[in-house]
């Protein structure tokens, strides 16, 4: 049973436009969410995170929105740049376990067209 | 400073062979995680160490998988009697205990079992 879902395997966006990547989760106990970016042959790199006590977190061109009632989060990239082309993973964790292990989605491949 | 390193980067094993995968975490990072990433999937949690203590091994798929971190720094993931379904990228991540949410990933070891 997939607890974190990224239903769009791929997304293409023109340079300069907004990229919106979506993620849904089923476990209401999740209380911390993260986005990771992955280039080929490299490990995932941390991008941005959000605690369940917030509904928005912004860092430069990247903003993450959390809708707890819908169990949905999204990552907005504005403006999109060709260097943003990568696979983006949504991840969730449950602090109460004390482990901070992540549950990852299957990823969305973003292609930013020049 | 140096990031998380993993060796070997690529490993080909014949079915039934034992393999050992090494992870060198960032110096001073207390927490260490192993994940398995199958083709087209997101990383899946295998096991977690805090210093030398293995606090969570709930993700290890079978008793053929064994992980250790005897001195609280370098960790080894061992897979005995490898099977084709073990083919995947094995990712190691480390984090500071008090910033456990931000995990830093290594580049992974790609294991192919033939």
PDB file of N, CA and C in Angstrom, chain A residues 2 31-34 36 38 40-46 49 87 89 93-95 97-107, chain B residues 9-10 31 33 35 37 40-45 48 50 55-56 58-59 91 95 97 99-108:
ATOM      1  N   UNK A   2       0.724   2.076  -1.036  1.00  0.00           N
ATOM      2  CA  UNK A   2       1.574   3.238  -1.201  1.00  0.00           C
ATOM      3  C   UNK A   2       1.061   4.352  -0.295  1.00  0.00           C
ATOM      4  N   UNK A  31       3.778  13.922   9.951  1.00  0.00           N
ATOM      5  CA  UNK A  31       3.798  15.289  10.451  1.00  0.00           C
ATOM      6  C   UNK A  31       4.974  16.100   9.937  1.00  0.00           C
ATOM      7  N   UNK A  32       5.717  15.542   9.005  1.00  0.00           N
ATOM      8  CA  UNK A  32       6.804  16.308   8.396  1.00  0.00           C
ATOM      9  C   UNK A  32       6.956  15.836   6.968  1.00  0.00           C
ATOM     10  N   UNK A  33       7.128  16.801   6.076  1.00  0.00           N
ATOM     11  CA  UNK A  33       7.151  16.488   4.648  1.00  0.00           C
ATOM     12  C   UNK A  33       8.333  17.177   3.992  1.00  0.00           C
ATOM     13  N   UNK A  34       8.893  16.515   3.009  1.00  0.00           N
ATOM     14  CA  UNK A  34      10.087  17.050   2.360  1.00  0.00           C
ATOM     15  C   UNK A  34      10.005  16.819   0.859  1.00  0.00           C
ATOM     16  N   UNK A  36      12.758  16.223  -2.295  1.00  0.00           N
ATOM     17  CA  UNK A  36      14.125  15.953  -2.693  1.00  0.00           C
ATOM     18  C   UNK A  36      14.198  15.995  -4.212  1.00  0.00           C
ATOM     19  N   UNK A  38      16.608  14.769  -7.562  1.00  0.00           N
ATOM     20  CA  UNK A  38      17.618  13.772  -7.898  1.00  0.00           C
ATOM     21  C   UNK A  38      18.032  13.879  -9.356  1.00  0.00           C
ATOM     22  N   UNK A  40      20.532  12.127 -12.394  1.00  0.00           N
ATOM     23  CA  UNK A  40      21.015  10.772 -12.701  1.00  0.00           C
ATOM     24  C   UNK A  40      22.364  10.480 -12.058  1.00  0.00           C
ATOM     25  N   UNK A  41      22.507   9.274 -11.547  1.00  0.00           N
ATOM     26  CA  UNK A  41      23.761   8.778 -10.965  1.00  0.00           C
ATOM     27  C   UNK A  41      24.192   9.557  -9.715  1.00  0.00           C
ATOM     28  N   UNK A  42      23.271  10.316  -9.127  1.00  0.00           N
ATOM     29  CA  UNK A  42      23.573  10.995  -7.874  1.00  0.00           C
ATOM     30  C   UNK A  42      22.520  10.618  -6.847  1.00  0.00           C
ATOM     31  N   UNK A  43      22.839  10.822  -5.571  1.00  0.00           N
ATOM     32  CA  UNK A  43      21.839  10.613  -4.543  1.00  0.00           C
ATOM     33  C   UNK A  43      20.878  11.788  -4.502  1.00  0.00           C
ATOM     34  N   UNK A  44      19.713  11.597  -3.885  1.00  0.00           N
ATOM     35  CA  UNK A  44      18.757  12.706  -3.737  1.00  0.00           C
ATOM     36  C   UNK A  44      19.359  13.829  -2.903  1.00  0.00           C
ATOM     37  N   UNK A  45      19.032  15.061  -3.254  1.00  0.00           N
ATOM     38  CA  UNK A  45      19.474  16.211  -2.468  1.00  0.00           C
ATOM     39  C   UNK A  45      18.251  16.945  -1.928  1.00  0.00           C
ATOM     40  N   UNK A  46      18.365  17.354  -0.686  1.00  0.00           N
ATOM     41  CA  UNK A  46      17.267  18.035   0.002  1.00  0.00           C
ATOM     42  C   UNK A  46      16.950  19.359  -0.669  1.00  0.00           C
ATOM     43  N   UNK A  49      11.357  21.668   2.995  1.00  0.00           N
ATOM     44  CA  UNK A  49      10.530  20.844   3.872  1.00  0.00           C
ATOM     45  C   UNK A  49       9.428  21.683   4.503  1.00  0.00           C
ATOM     46  N   UNK A  87      14.475  14.482 -11.326  1.00  0.00           N
ATOM     47  CA  UNK A  87      13.359  13.751 -10.733  1.00  0.00           C
ATOM     48  C   UNK A  87      13.135  14.308  -9.328  1.00  0.00           C
ATOM     49  N   UNK A  89      11.244  13.909  -5.689  1.00  0.00           N
ATOM     50  CA  UNK A  89      10.589  12.962  -4.791  1.00  0.00           C
ATOM     51  C   UNK A  89       9.967  13.713  -3.621  1.00  0.00           C
ATOM     52  N   UNK A  93       7.458  11.845   6.937  1.00  0.00           N
ATOM     53  CA  UNK A  93       7.915  11.103   8.106  1.00  0.00           C
ATOM     54  C   UNK A  93       6.972  11.354   9.275  1.00  0.00           C
ATOM     55  N   UNK A  94       7.078  10.471  10.249  1.00  0.00           N
ATOM     56  CA  UNK A  94       6.221  10.525  11.423  1.00  0.00           C
ATOM     57  C   UNK A  94       7.126  10.698  12.631  1.00  0.00           C
ATOM     58  N   UNK A  95       7.137  11.902  13.222  1.00  0.00           N
ATOM     59  CA  UNK A  95       8.072  12.210  14.303  1.00  0.00           C
ATOM     60  C   UNK A  95       7.916  11.292  15.510  1.00  0.00           C
ATOM     61  N   UNK A  97       7.685   8.308  15.843  1.00  0.00           N
ATOM     62  CA  UNK A  97       8.444   7.055  15.832  1.00  0.00           C
ATOM     63  C   UNK A  97       9.869   7.269  16.334  1.00  0.00           C
ATOM     64  N   UNK A  98      10.334   8.525  16.279  1.00  0.00           N
ATOM     65  CA  UNK A  98      11.690   8.817  16.725  1.00  0.00           C
ATOM     66  C   UNK A  98      12.769   8.378  15.762  1.00  0.00           C
ATOM     67  N   UNK A  99      12.368   7.840  14.633  1.00  0.00           N
ATOM     68  CA  UNK A  99      13.345   7.323  13.683  1.00  0.00           C
ATOM     69  C   UNK A  99      13.647   8.312  12.576  1.00  0.00           C
ATOM     70  N   UNK A 100      12.688   9.142  12.261  1.00  0.00           N
ATOM     71  CA  UNK A 100      12.800  10.086  11.146  1.00  0.00           C
ATOM     72  C   UNK A 100      13.001   9.377   9.803  1.00  0.00           C
ATOM     73  N   UNK A 101      12.597   8.109   9.714  1.00  0.00           N
ATOM     74  CA  UNK A 101      12.717   7.472   8.420  1.00  0.00           C
ATOM     75  C   UNK A 101      11.720   8.111   7.458  1.00  0.00           C
ATOM     76  N   UNK A 102      12.106   8.166   6.207  1.00  0.00           N
ATOM     77  CA  UNK A 102      11.256   8.781   5.206  1.00  0.00           C
ATOM     78  C   UNK A 102      10.473   7.712   4.454  1.00  0.00           C
ATOM     79  N   UNK A 103       9.239   8.062   4.103  1.00  0.00           N
ATOM     80  CA  UNK A 103       8.454   7.277   3.155  1.00  0.00           C
ATOM     81  C   UNK A 103       8.398   8.117   1.886  1.00  0.00           C
ATOM     82  N   UNK A 104       8.920   7.582   0.797  1.00  0.00           N
ATOM     83  CA  UNK A 104       9.029   8.332  -0.436  1.00  0.00           C
ATOM     84  C   UNK A 104       7.911   7.990  -1.405  1.00  0.00           C
ATOM     85  N   UNK A 105       7.569   8.975  -2.243  1.00  0.00           N
ATOM     86  CA  UNK A 105       6.738   8.708  -3.403  1.00  0.00           C
ATOM     87  C   UNK A 105       7.590   8.136  -4.526  1.00  0.00           C
ATOM     88  N   UNK A 106       6.969   7.880  -5.651  1.00  0.00           N
ATOM     89  CA  UNK A 106       7.671   7.246  -6.770  1.00  0.00           C
ATOM     90  C   UNK A 106       8.381   8.251  -7.667  1.00  0.00           C
ATOM     91  N   UNK A 107       8.175   9.541  -7.421  1.00  0.00           N
ATOM     92  CA  UNK A 107       8.913  10.554  -8.161  1.00  0.00           C
ATOM     93  C   UNK A 107       8.162  11.103  -9.359  1.00  0.00           C
TER      94      UNK A 107
ATOM     95  N   UNK B   9      30.554   1.842  -6.290  1.00  0.00           N
ATOM     96  CA  UNK B   9      29.452   2.533  -6.941  1.00  0.00           C
ATOM     97  C   UNK B   9      28.599   1.565  -7.757  1.00  0.00           C
ATOM     98  N   UNK B  10      29.246   0.543  -8.286  1.00  0.00           N
ATOM     99  CA  UNK B  10      28.553  -0.472  -9.077  1.00  0.00           C
ATOM    100  C   UNK B  10      29.056  -1.844  -8.651  1.00  0.00           C
ATOM    101  N   UNK B  31      23.057   9.909  13.041  1.00  0.00           N
ATOM    102  CA  UNK B  31      22.054   9.015  12.451  1.00  0.00           C
ATOM    103  C   UNK B  31      22.483   8.555  11.061  1.00  0.00           C
ATOM    104  N   UNK B  33      21.058   5.976   7.748  1.00  0.00           N
ATOM    105  CA  UNK B  33      19.915   5.257   7.168  1.00  0.00           C
ATOM    106  C   UNK B  33      20.366   4.513   5.917  1.00  0.00           C
ATOM    107  N   UNK B  35      18.542   2.871   2.412  1.00  0.00           N
ATOM    108  CA  UNK B  35      17.336   2.776   1.602  1.00  0.00           C
ATOM    109  C   UNK B  35      17.635   1.907   0.380  1.00  0.00           C
ATOM    110  N   UNK B  37      16.370   1.454  -3.616  1.00  0.00           N
ATOM    111  CA  UNK B  37      15.574   2.073  -4.669  1.00  0.00           C
ATOM    112  C   UNK B  37      15.551   1.170  -5.889  1.00  0.00           C
ATOM    113  N   UNK B  40      12.564   2.853 -11.244  1.00  0.00           N
ATOM    114  CA  UNK B  40      11.282   3.523 -11.421  1.00  0.00           C
ATOM    115  C   UNK B  40      10.505   3.758 -10.139  1.00  0.00           C
ATOM    116  N   UNK B  41      11.124   3.463  -9.010  1.00  0.00           N
ATOM    117  CA  UNK B  41      10.453   3.633  -7.720  1.00  0.00           C
ATOM    118  C   UNK B  41      11.186   4.662  -6.868  1.00  0.00           C
ATOM    119  N   UNK B  42      10.538   5.073  -5.795  1.00  0.00           N
ATOM    120  CA  UNK B  42      11.217   5.914  -4.832  1.00  0.00           C
ATOM    121  C   UNK B  42      12.034   5.070  -3.868  1.00  0.00           C
ATOM    122  N   UNK B  43      12.961   5.684  -3.161  1.00  0.00           N
ATOM    123  CA  UNK B  43      13.725   4.936  -2.161  1.00  0.00           C
ATOM    124  C   UNK B  43      12.806   4.350  -1.086  1.00  0.00           C
ATOM    125  N   UNK B  44      13.125   3.137  -0.654  1.00  0.00           N
ATOM    126  CA  UNK B  44      12.362   2.490   0.424  1.00  0.00           C
ATOM    127  C   UNK B  44      13.284   2.237   1.609  1.00  0.00           C
ATOM    128  N   UNK B  45      12.801   2.608   2.783  1.00  0.00           N
ATOM    129  CA  UNK B  45      13.572   2.493   4.016  1.00  0.00           C
ATOM    130  C   UNK B  45      13.924   1.039   4.312  1.00  0.00           C
ATOM    131  N   UNK B  48      17.885   1.810  10.243  1.00  0.00           N
ATOM    132  CA  UNK B  48      18.329   3.070  10.836  1.00  0.00           C
ATOM    133  C   UNK B  48      19.241   2.796  12.028  1.00  0.00           C
ATOM    134  N   UNK B  50      21.433   4.810  15.191  1.00  0.00           N
ATOM    135  CA  UNK B  50      21.829   5.998  15.950  1.00  0.00           C
ATOM    136  C   UNK B  50      23.129   5.625  16.632  1.00  0.00           C
ATOM    137  N   UNK B  55      18.449   0.916  15.635  1.00  0.00           N
ATOM    138  CA  UNK B  55      17.189   1.151  16.334  1.00  0.00           C
ATOM    139  C   UNK B  55      15.960   0.724  15.543  1.00  0.00           C
ATOM    140  N   UNK B  56      16.109   0.576  14.251  1.00  0.00           N
ATOM    141  CA  UNK B  56      14.957   0.199  13.437  1.00  0.00           C
ATOM    142  C   UNK B  56      15.466  -0.598  12.244  1.00  0.00           C
ATOM    143  N   UNK B  58      13.050  -2.493  10.494  1.00  0.00           N
ATOM    144  CA  UNK B  58      11.760  -2.980  10.023  1.00  0.00           C
ATOM    145  C   UNK B  58      11.665  -3.084   8.513  1.00  0.00           C
ATOM    146  N   UNK B  59      12.528  -2.369   7.774  1.00  0.00           N
ATOM    147  CA  UNK B  59      12.442  -2.387   6.319  1.00  0.00           C
ATOM    148  C   UNK B  59      13.290  -3.453   5.641  1.00  0.00           C
ATOM    149  N   UNK B  91      20.958   3.158  -1.256  1.00  0.00           N
ATOM    150  CA  UNK B  91      21.320   4.508  -0.848  1.00  0.00           C
ATOM    151  C   UNK B  91      21.572   4.558   0.648  1.00  0.00           C
ATOM    152  N   UNK B  95      22.457  12.007   9.048  1.00  0.00           N
ATOM    153  CA  UNK B  95      21.939  13.277   9.539  1.00  0.00           C
ATOM    154  C   UNK B  95      22.432  13.508  10.960  1.00  0.00           C
ATOM    155  N   UNK B  97      21.670  14.243  14.727  1.00  0.00           N
ATOM    156  CA  UNK B  97      20.547  13.762  15.510  1.00  0.00           C
ATOM    157  C   UNK B  97      19.516  14.852  15.749  1.00  0.00           C
ATOM    158  N   UNK B  99      18.946  17.368  13.946  1.00  0.00           N
ATOM    159  CA  UNK B  99      18.342  17.849  12.698  1.00  0.00           C
ATOM    160  C   UNK B  99      18.017  16.639  11.847  1.00  0.00           C
ATOM    161  N   UNK B 100      17.397  15.689  12.502  1.00  0.00           N
ATOM    162  CA  UNK B 100      17.175  14.404  11.849  1.00  0.00           C
ATOM    163  C   UNK B 100      16.361  14.478  10.593  1.00  0.00           C
ATOM    164  N   UNK B 101      15.631  15.587  10.413  1.00  0.00           N
ATOM    165  CA  UNK B 101      14.812  15.659   9.222  1.00  0.00           C
ATOM    166  C   UNK B 101      15.612  15.894   7.960  1.00  0.00           C
ATOM    167  N   UNK B 102      16.783  16.482   8.079  1.00  0.00           N
ATOM    168  CA  UNK B 102      17.535  16.764   6.871  1.00  0.00           C
ATOM    169  C   UNK B 102      18.563  15.660   6.684  1.00  0.00           C
ATOM    170  N   UNK B 103      18.241  14.718   5.842  1.00  0.00           N
ATOM    171  CA  UNK B 103      19.132  13.612   5.575  1.00  0.00           C
ATOM    172  C   UNK B 103      19.950  13.906   4.321  1.00  0.00           C
ATOM    173  N   UNK B 104      21.241  13.617   4.414  1.00  0.00           N
ATOM    174  CA  UNK B 104      22.157  13.830   3.300  1.00  0.00           C
ATOM    175  C   UNK B 104      22.460  12.464   2.689  1.00  0.00           C
ATOM    176  N   UNK B 105      22.189  12.342   1.410  1.00  0.00           N
ATOM    177  CA  UNK B 105      22.325  11.056   0.737  1.00  0.00           C
ATOM    178  C   UNK B 105      23.658  10.926   0.009  1.00  0.00           C
ATOM    179  N   UNK B 106      24.153   9.695  -0.004  1.00  0.00           N
ATOM    180  CA  UNK B 106      25.282   9.357  -0.852  1.00  0.00           C
ATOM    181  C   UNK B 106      24.811   9.083  -2.270  1.00  0.00           C
ATOM    182  N   UNK B 107      25.753   8.798  -3.182  1.00  0.00           N
ATOM    183  CA  UNK B 107      25.396   8.581  -4.584  1.00  0.00           C
ATOM    184  C   UNK B 107      24.779   7.218  -4.848  1.00  0.00           C
ATOM    185  N   UNK B 108      24.880   6.320  -3.882  1.00  0.00           N
ATOM    186  CA  UNK B 108      24.289   5.001  -4.039  1.00  0.00           C
ATOM    187  C   UNK B 108      25.241   3.972  -4.626  1.00  0.00           C
TER     188      UNK B 108
END
